Tab-separated table of C-alpha atoms in Angstrom:
chain	number	residue	atom	x	y	z
A	1	MET	CA	73.595	3.283	-1.178
A	2	THR	CA	74.572	2.897	2.386
A	3	PRO	CA	78.207	3.783	3.320
A	4	GLU	CA	80.608	0.633	2.985
A	5	ALA	CA	82.155	-1.503	5.572
A	6	THR	CA	85.465	-2.233	5.654
A	7	GLU	CA	86.529	-5.788	4.310
A	8	GLY	CA	89.011	-7.917	5.853
A	9	SER	CA	91.167	-7.056	8.984
A	10	GLY	CA	94.343	-5.752	9.707
A	11	ASP	CA	96.765	-4.009	6.513
A	12	ASP	CA	94.006	-6.220	4.235
A	13	ARG	CA	91.129	-3.804	4.823
A	14	ARG	CA	89.705	-2.216	1.532
A	15	ILE	CA	88.931	1.248	1.812
A	16	SER	CA	86.314	2.732	-1.017
A	17	ARG	CA	86.945	5.431	-3.240
A	18	LYS	CA	83.786	6.961	-1.570
A	19	THR	CA	84.662	6.522	2.125
A	20	LEU	CA	88.109	8.581	1.492
A	21	LEU	CA	86.303	11.176	-0.530
A	22	LYS	CA	83.717	11.612	2.555
A	23	ALA	CA	86.689	11.621	4.629
A	24	ALA	CA	88.235	14.152	2.557
A	25	LEU	CA	85.236	16.323	2.501
A	26	VAL	CA	85.121	16.044	6.047
A	27	VAL	CA	88.229	17.763	6.746
A	28	GLY	CA	87.826	20.160	4.009
A	29	ALA	CA	90.923	18.945	2.083
A	30	VAL	CA	90.266	17.506	-1.172
A	31	PRO	CA	92.869	18.076	-3.467
A	32	LEU	CA	91.149	18.416	-7.126
A	33	LEU	CA	91.891	17.050	-10.442
A	34	ALA	CA	91.837	19.004	-13.639
A	35	GLY	CA	88.726	17.159	-15.066
A	36	GLY	CA	86.979	17.968	-11.827
A	37	GLY	CA	87.462	14.692	-10.113
A	38	VAL	CA	88.719	13.819	-6.742
A	39	ALA	CA	92.538	13.179	-6.218
A	40	LEU	CA	92.795	10.229	-3.537
A	41	ALA	CA	96.016	8.701	-1.951
A	42	ARG	CA	95.420	5.022	-3.049
A	43	ASP	CA	94.605	6.419	-6.933
A	44	ALA	CA	98.178	7.937	-7.584
A	45	GLY	CA	100.165	6.097	-9.832
A	46	SER	CA	103.857	6.319	-10.998
A	47	GLY	CA	105.009	9.494	-11.082
A	48	GLY	CA	102.312	10.836	-8.454
A	49	ARG	CA	99.661	11.879	-11.353
A	50	PRO	CA	96.516	10.178	-10.246
A	51	PRO	CA	94.467	8.699	-13.648
A	52	ALA	CA	90.930	9.770	-14.833
A	53	PRO	CA	88.035	9.183	-11.905
A	54	THR	CA	86.398	5.561	-11.951
A	55	PRO	CA	83.134	5.146	-13.551
A	56	ASN	CA	81.396	4.317	-10.371
A	57	CYS	CA	81.798	4.201	-6.825
A	58	ASP	CA	83.507	0.847	-6.243
A	59	ASP	CA	80.692	-0.220	-3.630
A	60	GLY	CA	79.725	-3.118	-5.846
A	61	ASP	CA	75.874	-2.230	-6.268
A	62	GLY	CA	75.913	0.836	-8.516
A	63	PRO	CA	73.434	3.394	-8.365
A	64	THR	CA	71.129	3.414	-5.507
A	65	HIS	CA	68.399	1.114	-6.407
A	66	GLU	CA	64.878	2.545	-7.374
A	67	GLN	CA	61.509	1.716	-5.017
A	68	ILE	CA	57.752	2.632	-5.520
A	69	GLU	CA	56.622	5.754	-4.764
A	70	GLY	CA	54.015	4.408	-2.535
A	71	PRO	CA	50.314	5.897	-2.018
A	72	TYR	CA	50.980	8.777	0.374
A	73	PHE	CA	53.361	11.132	-1.687
A	74	LYS	CA	52.253	14.620	-1.774
A	75	PRO	CA	53.679	17.396	-3.970
A	76	ASN	CA	54.543	21.022	-2.827
A	77	SER	CA	56.323	19.680	0.533
A	78	PRO	CA	57.785	22.809	1.949
A	79	LEU	CA	61.716	23.806	1.929
A	80	ARG	CA	63.345	22.774	5.233
A	81	THR	CA	65.769	20.387	6.742
A	82	SER	CA	63.957	19.466	10.403
A	83	LEU	CA	60.697	17.704	10.055
A	84	VAL	CA	59.824	17.904	13.966
A	85	THR	CA	59.670	20.896	16.665
A	86	SER	CA	60.096	20.456	20.391
A	87	GLY	CA	56.947	18.814	21.282
A	88	THR	CA	56.809	16.608	18.552
A	89	PRO	CA	56.424	13.006	20.076
A	90	GLY	CA	58.755	10.190	18.927
A	91	VAL	CA	62.225	8.993	18.869
A	92	ARG	CA	64.620	12.085	17.495
A	93	LEU	CA	66.184	10.744	14.086
A	94	THR	CA	68.992	12.558	12.150
A	95	VAL	CA	69.993	11.173	8.757
A	96	SER	CA	72.538	12.504	6.844
A	97	GLY	CA	75.041	12.010	4.262
A	98	TYR	CA	76.032	12.910	0.843
A	99	VAL	CA	74.815	12.530	-2.734
A	100	PHE	CA	77.385	11.343	-5.585
A	101	GLY	CA	77.138	10.662	-9.409
A	102	ARG	CA	78.180	7.753	-11.524
A	103	ALA	CA	82.250	9.094	-11.258
A	104	CYS	CA	82.024	9.416	-7.429
A	105	LYS	CA	82.080	13.346	-7.463
A	106	PRO	CA	79.758	14.892	-4.666
A	107	VAL	CA	76.647	16.595	-6.747
A	108	PRO	CA	75.837	19.872	-5.375
A	109	GLY	CA	71.882	21.303	-5.605
A	110	VAL	CA	70.440	17.893	-5.443
A	111	LEU	CA	66.270	18.303	-4.662
A	112	LEU	CA	65.739	15.631	-2.006
A	113	ASP	CA	61.867	15.146	-1.164
A	114	PHE	CA	61.690	13.048	2.024
A	115	TRP	CA	58.057	12.012	3.455
A	116	GLN	CA	57.332	9.246	6.321
A	117	ALA	CA	54.766	8.137	8.449
A	118	ASP	CA	54.486	9.779	12.199
A	119	THR	CA	55.388	7.944	15.389
A	120	ASN	CA	52.082	5.876	15.234
A	121	GLY	CA	52.212	4.649	11.535
A	122	ALA	CA	50.033	7.607	10.171
A	123	TYR	CA	50.707	9.668	7.043
A	124	ASP	CA	49.490	13.350	7.142
A	125	MET	CA	47.355	13.789	3.865
A	126	ASN	CA	45.420	16.948	4.946
A	127	GLY	CA	48.774	18.979	5.621
A	128	PHE	CA	52.336	18.763	5.693
A	129	ALA	CA	53.791	16.926	9.014
A	130	PHE	CA	56.893	14.849	8.263
A	131	ARG	CA	57.217	16.146	4.753
A	132	GLY	CA	59.629	18.516	3.234
A	133	HIS	CA	62.449	19.140	0.857
A	134	GLN	CA	65.990	20.380	0.841
A	135	PHE	CA	68.888	20.795	-1.220
A	136	THR	CA	72.267	19.127	-1.099
A	137	ASP	CA	75.147	22.273	-0.425
A	138	GLN	CA	77.954	22.537	-2.500
A	139	SER	CA	80.128	19.589	-1.046
A	140	GLY	CA	76.646	17.143	-1.950
A	141	ALA	CA	76.023	16.866	1.720
A	142	PHE	CA	72.320	16.961	2.823
A	143	SER	CA	70.878	16.564	6.808
A	144	LEU	CA	67.419	15.795	8.045
A	145	THR	CA	66.097	16.091	11.688
A	146	THR	CA	62.872	14.079	12.075
A	147	ILE	CA	61.978	10.903	14.246
A	148	VAL	CA	61.922	7.051	13.343
A	149	PRO	CA	58.670	6.864	11.755
A	150	GLY	CA	55.941	4.057	13.131
A	151	LEU	CA	54.837	0.976	11.755
A	152	TYR	CA	51.360	0.499	9.989
A	153	PRO	CA	50.594	-3.083	8.586
A	154	GLY	CA	52.473	-4.910	5.970
A	155	ARG	CA	55.390	-2.439	6.057
A	156	THR	CA	58.588	-2.324	7.777
A	157	ARG	CA	59.848	1.007	9.353
A	158	HIS	CA	60.947	3.235	6.341
A	159	ILE	CA	61.778	6.912	5.069
A	160	HIS	CA	60.394	7.788	1.228
A	161	VAL	CA	62.650	9.949	-0.616
A	162	LYS	CA	62.718	11.600	-4.363
A	163	ALA	CA	65.958	12.970	-5.423
A	164	GLN	CA	66.887	14.616	-8.703
A	165	ALA	CA	70.027	16.400	-9.491
A	166	PRO	CA	69.799	19.657	-12.422
A	167	GLY	CA	68.947	18.405	-16.030
A	168	SER	CA	68.408	14.651	-14.682
A	169	GLY	CA	65.790	12.220	-13.939
A	170	ILE	CA	64.000	11.452	-10.993
A	171	LEU	CA	65.376	8.670	-8.581
A	172	THR	CA	62.206	7.430	-6.271
A	173	THR	CA	63.323	5.132	-3.405
A	174	GLN	CA	62.966	4.215	0.279
A	175	LEU	CA	65.425	4.157	3.372
A	176	TYR	CA	65.283	1.365	5.704
A	177	PHE	CA	66.458	0.855	9.455
A	178	PRO	CA	68.888	-2.243	10.292
A	179	ASP	CA	67.389	-5.321	12.877
A	180	GLU	CA	63.799	-4.528	12.161
A	181	PRO	CA	62.022	-7.623	12.331
A	182	ARG	CA	59.747	-6.926	9.720
A	183	ASN	CA	62.283	-6.505	7.235
A	184	ASN	CA	62.033	-9.944	6.814
A	185	THR	CA	58.271	-10.219	6.067
A	186	ASP	CA	58.218	-6.921	4.048
A	187	SER	CA	58.281	-7.651	0.224
A	188	ILE	CA	59.351	-4.312	-1.030
A	189	PHE	CA	62.179	-4.458	1.222
A	190	ASP	CA	65.919	-4.381	0.063
A	191	PRO	CA	68.831	-4.640	2.028
A	192	ALA	CA	70.782	-2.240	-0.224
A	193	LEU	CA	68.622	0.484	1.135
A	194	LEU	CA	69.551	0.148	4.653
A	195	MET	CA	71.079	3.091	6.821
A	196	ASN	CA	73.879	3.143	8.983
A	197	VAL	CA	71.841	3.811	12.345
A	198	ARG	CA	73.115	4.217	16.021
A	199	ASP	CA	72.120	5.202	19.477
A	200	VAL	CA	73.078	8.316	20.591
A	201	GLY	CA	71.909	8.967	24.164
A	202	SER	CA	68.038	8.664	23.634
A	203	ALA	CA	68.097	9.748	19.848
A	204	LYS	CA	69.385	7.944	16.978
A	205	GLU	CA	71.719	8.929	13.857
A	206	GLY	CA	71.325	7.544	10.869
A	207	THR	CA	73.443	8.007	7.594
A	208	PHE	CA	72.821	7.202	3.957
A	209	ASP	CA	75.021	7.986	0.463
A	210	PHE	CA	72.910	8.292	-2.331
A	211	VAL	CA	74.727	7.368	-5.906
A	212	LEU	CA	72.575	8.892	-8.751
A	213	ASP	CA	73.040	7.500	-12.314
A	214	ILE	CA	74.520	10.113	-14.069
A	215	ALA	CA	77.596	10.800	-15.956
A	216	GLN	CA	80.446	13.189	-14.596
A	217	GLY	CA	83.020	14.752	-16.716
A	218	PRO	CA	84.587	18.127	-17.212
A	219	THR	CA	81.317	19.465	-18.797
A	220	ASP	CA	79.147	17.816	-16.361
A	221	PRO	CA	75.553	18.920	-16.781
A	222	THR	CA	74.886	18.420	-13.232
A	223	ASP	CA	77.314	21.200	-12.567
A	224	PRO	CA	75.443	24.576	-11.637
A	225	PRO	CA	76.318	27.339	-14.051
A	226	THR	CA	78.546	30.074	-12.146
A	227	ASP	CA	76.479	32.984	-13.557
A	228	PRO	CA	72.491	32.962	-13.891
A	229	PRO	CA	71.697	31.952	-17.609
A	230	THR	CA	70.537	34.511	-19.659
A	231	GLU	CA	66.817	34.537	-19.696
A	232	PRO	CA	65.391	33.663	-23.381
A	233	GLY	CA	62.441	36.056	-23.231
A	234	GLY	CA	60.412	34.562	-20.560
A	235	SER	CA	59.279	35.679	-17.012
A	236	TRP	CA	61.502	32.693	-14.939
A	237	ALA	CA	64.435	34.144	-13.055
A	238	ALA	CA	67.044	32.644	-10.916
A	239	GLY	CA	66.808	33.782	-7.455
A	240	THR	CA	63.274	34.381	-7.180
A	241	LEU	CA	60.841	32.608	-4.671
A	242	TYR	CA	58.149	30.773	-6.644
A	243	ASN	CA	54.789	29.303	-4.816
A	244	ALA	CA	53.122	26.320	-5.974
A	245	GLY	CA	50.493	27.030	-8.812
A	246	ASP	CA	52.518	30.144	-9.741
A	247	ARG	CA	52.906	30.365	-13.704
A	248	VAL	CA	56.116	31.589	-15.613
A	249	THR	CA	57.511	31.487	-19.338
A	250	TYR	CA	60.961	29.964	-20.131
A	251	GLY	CA	61.867	29.472	-23.610
A	252	GLY	CA	58.479	30.370	-25.129
A	253	VAL	CA	56.823	27.787	-23.125
A	254	ALA	CA	54.494	27.946	-19.984
A	255	TYR	CA	55.023	26.187	-16.786
A	256	ARG	CA	53.184	25.719	-13.792
A	257	CYS	CA	55.187	25.600	-10.391
A	258	LEU	CA	54.659	22.338	-8.210
A	259	GLN	CA	56.637	22.657	-5.349
A	260	ALA	CA	57.167	26.274	-3.353
A	261	HIS	CA	61.216	26.838	-3.892
A	262	SER	CA	63.774	29.671	-4.744
A	263	ALA	CA	64.885	29.386	-7.726
A	264	MET	CA	68.684	28.991	-8.761
A	265	ALA	CA	70.646	28.616	-11.689
A	266	GLY	CA	71.142	25.145	-13.386
A	267	TRP	CA	66.976	24.878	-12.060
A	268	GLU	CA	65.714	26.138	-15.151
A	269	PRO	CA	62.004	24.916	-15.742
A	270	PRO	CA	62.458	22.259	-18.417
A	271	ASN	CA	65.532	20.593	-15.869
A	272	VAL	CA	62.992	19.943	-13.031
A	273	PRO	CA	60.076	18.048	-13.545
A	274	ALA	CA	59.566	17.749	-9.666
A	275	LEU	CA	59.162	21.572	-9.478
A	276	TRP	CA	57.599	22.529	-13.251
A	277	GLU	CA	55.262	21.273	-14.812
A	278	ARG	CA	54.557	22.204	-18.670
A	279	GLY	CA	51.119	23.844	-20.171
């Protein structure tokens, strides 16, 4: 879901719940409701008591649209927020944003796995160039340093991503660039997945906010527990660095690690099929 533009002009401009929340997150002054929601100025009713959080982010298009995975996904991408080095060719690009749930609350600990073509439009199928995964921080924010992907036959410019909150399913989608001529001819292109992109010197900055189709409430299962879970007799343990291919047991069930990662509370093997496979 792209960060929304204001509508109208002057005093008639409408500002969405998510826009206000993002501004509050940036300045670090977000008053919280007792149920875990965010108290926003425009939500205050009589007596100054804000109502319960709305069931969506008020942007008009609901959760972020899904898209096909495509033929170039590879599991076991490295944990990193930068896909480039000082010598990497291409126009530098930073993509940042937040991940929200349906109640417009930020979701920490979301696994975001990015992959894309290089500046010539080629995917690395032998190694992990331009592939990497990361987790949203406690404010639900993420930031990726990469390059503007190149073009290849039949597609417009795009970046692939998989997003998964603790205990939920996997969203597979793609992010697009505005004002690309091929946006009009690419049969997969979805304007709801356009990033906001601006030039910053010789580089570019893009922003995009994901809204996952997950419920959020006082006992939200996407909120990681404050204490590590009691291990029910298996070998999985929070805080352990696992490599692809490692095998553990959890709850008497065997699992195989699909991607190298540092285990953390809320990401037990049954909850994250992107990281663990039964058997």
